[in-house]
Amino acid sequence: MYNVAANDTSNEILIKLFHDIDRIFSYQTCDVNSVIELYTRVYNYCTSASARLAEFRLLETATGRRKYLLQATYFSYGSSNCAGGELYYYFESYLINYLENLLQMNNNISREYLLQFYTDQWNKYKFSSNLLKPIFSYLNREWVQFALKTGYNFIYETFTISCSSFV
């Protein structure tokens, strides 16, 4: 049986989801049951009636980094699309924070080992990001496709956003 309660609040779902994503990015094992449990968390969050309705606008910062302005809004398309947008925002923020922390923790590597370090990290990161594909398949199928159809051309599938964040 999977350890996902249908009555978890949106915040509880997010906390558990990103705790497990941390485990994936720290290269701990992840069996099929864990993947199903994480997929269920994504699904529950996206279909949660208590999830806030949100719309995202792209902003450019002074450094050129993308940032989203979260604005409360009401759509007639149903809460799964809006909750998916919120989850997408949190996932992208998680990736940026994860990579910034990785860089800060390893900023004293000697020049000889720098290329090897980045190659190793890229391979591990790409493997972990690839493992997230089935977990976020509901988000990619429902919200990402919805956002693209409604004209948000800065939205990508989760694997693509993972890989582009590494650069």
Coordinates of C-alpha atoms in Angstrom, one line a residue, residues 9-149:
T9 CA -3.4 19.4 2.6
S10 CA -1.6 21.0 -0.3
N11 CA 1.3 22.0 1.9
E12 CA 1.7 18.5 3.4
I13 CA 1.8 17.1 -0.1
L14 CA 4.4 19.6 -1.2
I15 CA 6.6 19.0 1.8
K16 CA 6.5 15.2 1.3
L17 CA 7.0 15.5 -2.4
F18 CA 10.1 17.7 -2.2
H19 CA 11.5 15.7 0.6
D20 CA 11.4 12.7 -1.7
I21 CA 12.8 14.7 -4.6
D22 CA 15.7 15.6 -2.4
R23 CA 16.3 11.9 -1.8
I24 CA 16.3 11.3 -5.6
F25 CA 18.8 14.1 -6.2
S26 CA 21.0 12.8 -3.4
Y27 CA 21.2 9.6 -5.4
Q28 CA 19.4 7.3 -3.0
T29 CA 17.6 4.3 -4.4
C30 CA 14.1 4.7 -5.7
D31 CA 12.0 1.6 -6.3
V32 CA 8.8 1.3 -8.4
N33 CA 6.6 1.8 -5.3
S34 CA 8.3 5.1 -4.5
V35 CA 7.8 6.3 -8.0
I36 CA 4.1 5.4 -7.9
E37 CA 3.8 7.2 -4.5
L38 CA 5.5 10.3 -5.8
Y39 CA 3.3 10.3 -8.9
T40 CA 0.3 10.0 -6.6
R41 CA 1.5 13.1 -4.7
V42 CA 1.8 15.1 -7.9
Y43 CA -1.7 14.0 -9.0
N44 CA -3.2 14.7 -5.5
Y45 CA -1.6 18.2 -5.5
C46 CA -2.8 19.1 -9.0
T47 CA -6.3 17.9 -8.3
S48 CA -6.5 19.2 -4.8
A49 CA -9.6 21.4 -4.2
S50 CA -7.6 23.4 -1.6
A51 CA -4.9 24.4 -4.0
R52 CA -4.7 28.1 -4.8
L53 CA -5.6 29.3 -8.2
A54 CA -2.7 31.0 -9.8
E55 CA -1.5 32.5 -13.0
F56 CA 2.2 33.0 -13.8
R57 CA 3.7 36.0 -15.6
L58 CA 7.3 35.9 -16.8
L59 CA 9.6 38.6 -15.4
E60 CA 13.1 39.3 -16.3
T61 CA 15.5 40.1 -13.4
A62 CA 18.5 42.4 -13.6
T63 CA 20.7 39.2 -13.9
G64 CA 18.6 37.9 -16.7
R65 CA 17.3 35.0 -14.6
R66 CA 13.7 34.1 -15.2
K67 CA 11.4 34.8 -12.3
Y68 CA 7.7 34.3 -12.0
L69 CA 5.2 36.6 -10.4
L70 CA 2.5 34.6 -8.8
Q71 CA -0.8 36.3 -9.0
A72 CA -4.1 35.1 -7.5
T73 CA -6.6 34.7 -10.3
Y74 CA -9.6 32.7 -11.2
F75 CA -9.8 30.5 -14.2
S76 CA -12.8 28.8 -15.6
Y77 CA -10.6 25.9 -16.6
G78 CA -10.6 24.0 -13.3
S79 CA -8.2 24.0 -10.3
S80 CA -6.0 21.2 -11.7
N81 CA -4.6 23.6 -14.3
C82 CA -3.9 26.3 -11.7
A83 CA -2.5 24.0 -9.1
G84 CA -0.3 22.5 -11.7
G85 CA 1.1 26.0 -12.4
E86 CA 1.9 26.4 -8.8
L87 CA 3.6 23.0 -8.6
Y88 CA 5.6 23.9 -11.7
Y89 CA 6.8 27.1 -10.1
Y90 CA 7.8 25.3 -6.9
F91 CA 9.7 22.6 -8.9
E92 CA 11.6 25.2 -10.9
S93 CA 12.5 27.1 -7.8
Y94 CA 13.6 23.9 -6.1
L95 CA 15.9 23.1 -9.0
I96 CA 17.5 26.6 -9.0
N97 CA 18.1 26.4 -5.2
Y98 CA 19.5 22.8 -5.5
L99 CA 22.0 23.8 -8.2
E100 CA 23.0 27.0 -6.4
N101 CA 23.7 25.0 -3.2
L102 CA 25.6 22.4 -5.2
L103 CA 27.8 25.2 -6.6
Q104 CA 28.4 26.9 -3.3
M105 CA 29.4 23.6 -1.6
N106 CA 31.9 22.8 -4.3
N107 CA 33.4 26.2 -5.2
N108 CA 36.9 25.4 -3.9
I109 CA 37.6 22.6 -6.4
S110 CA 41.0 22.9 -8.0
R111 CA 41.2 23.6 -11.7
E112 CA 42.5 20.1 -12.6
Y113 CA 39.4 18.5 -11.2
L114 CA 36.8 21.1 -12.2
L115 CA 35.8 19.6 -15.6
Q116 CA 35.7 16.1 -14.1
F117 CA 33.5 17.4 -11.2
Y118 CA 31.0 19.1 -13.7
T119 CA 30.9 16.0 -15.9
D120 CA 30.2 13.7 -12.9
Q121 CA 27.6 16.1 -11.5
W122 CA 25.9 16.5 -14.9
N123 CA 25.6 12.7 -15.4
K124 CA 24.1 12.3 -11.9
Y125 CA 21.8 15.2 -12.3
K126 CA 20.6 14.1 -15.7
F127 CA 19.9 10.6 -14.3
S128 CA 17.9 12.0 -11.4
S129 CA 16.0 14.4 -13.7
N130 CA 15.2 11.5 -16.0
L131 CA 13.9 9.5 -13.0
L132 CA 11.5 12.4 -12.4
K133 CA 9.8 12.0 -15.8
P134 CA 7.2 9.4 -14.8
I135 CA 6.7 11.2 -11.5
F136 CA 5.8 14.5 -13.2
S137 CA 4.0 12.9 -16.2
Y138 CA 0.6 14.1 -15.0
L139 CA 1.9 17.7 -14.6
N140 CA 3.5 17.5 -18.1
R141 CA 0.4 16.0 -19.7
E142 CA -2.2 18.2 -18.0
W143 CA -0.7 21.6 -17.0
V144 CA 2.3 22.0 -19.3
Q145 CA 0.2 21.2 -22.4
F146 CA -2.6 23.5 -21.1
A147 CA -0.1 26.4 -20.6
L148 CA 1.4 25.9 -24.0
K149 CA -2.0 25.9 -25.7

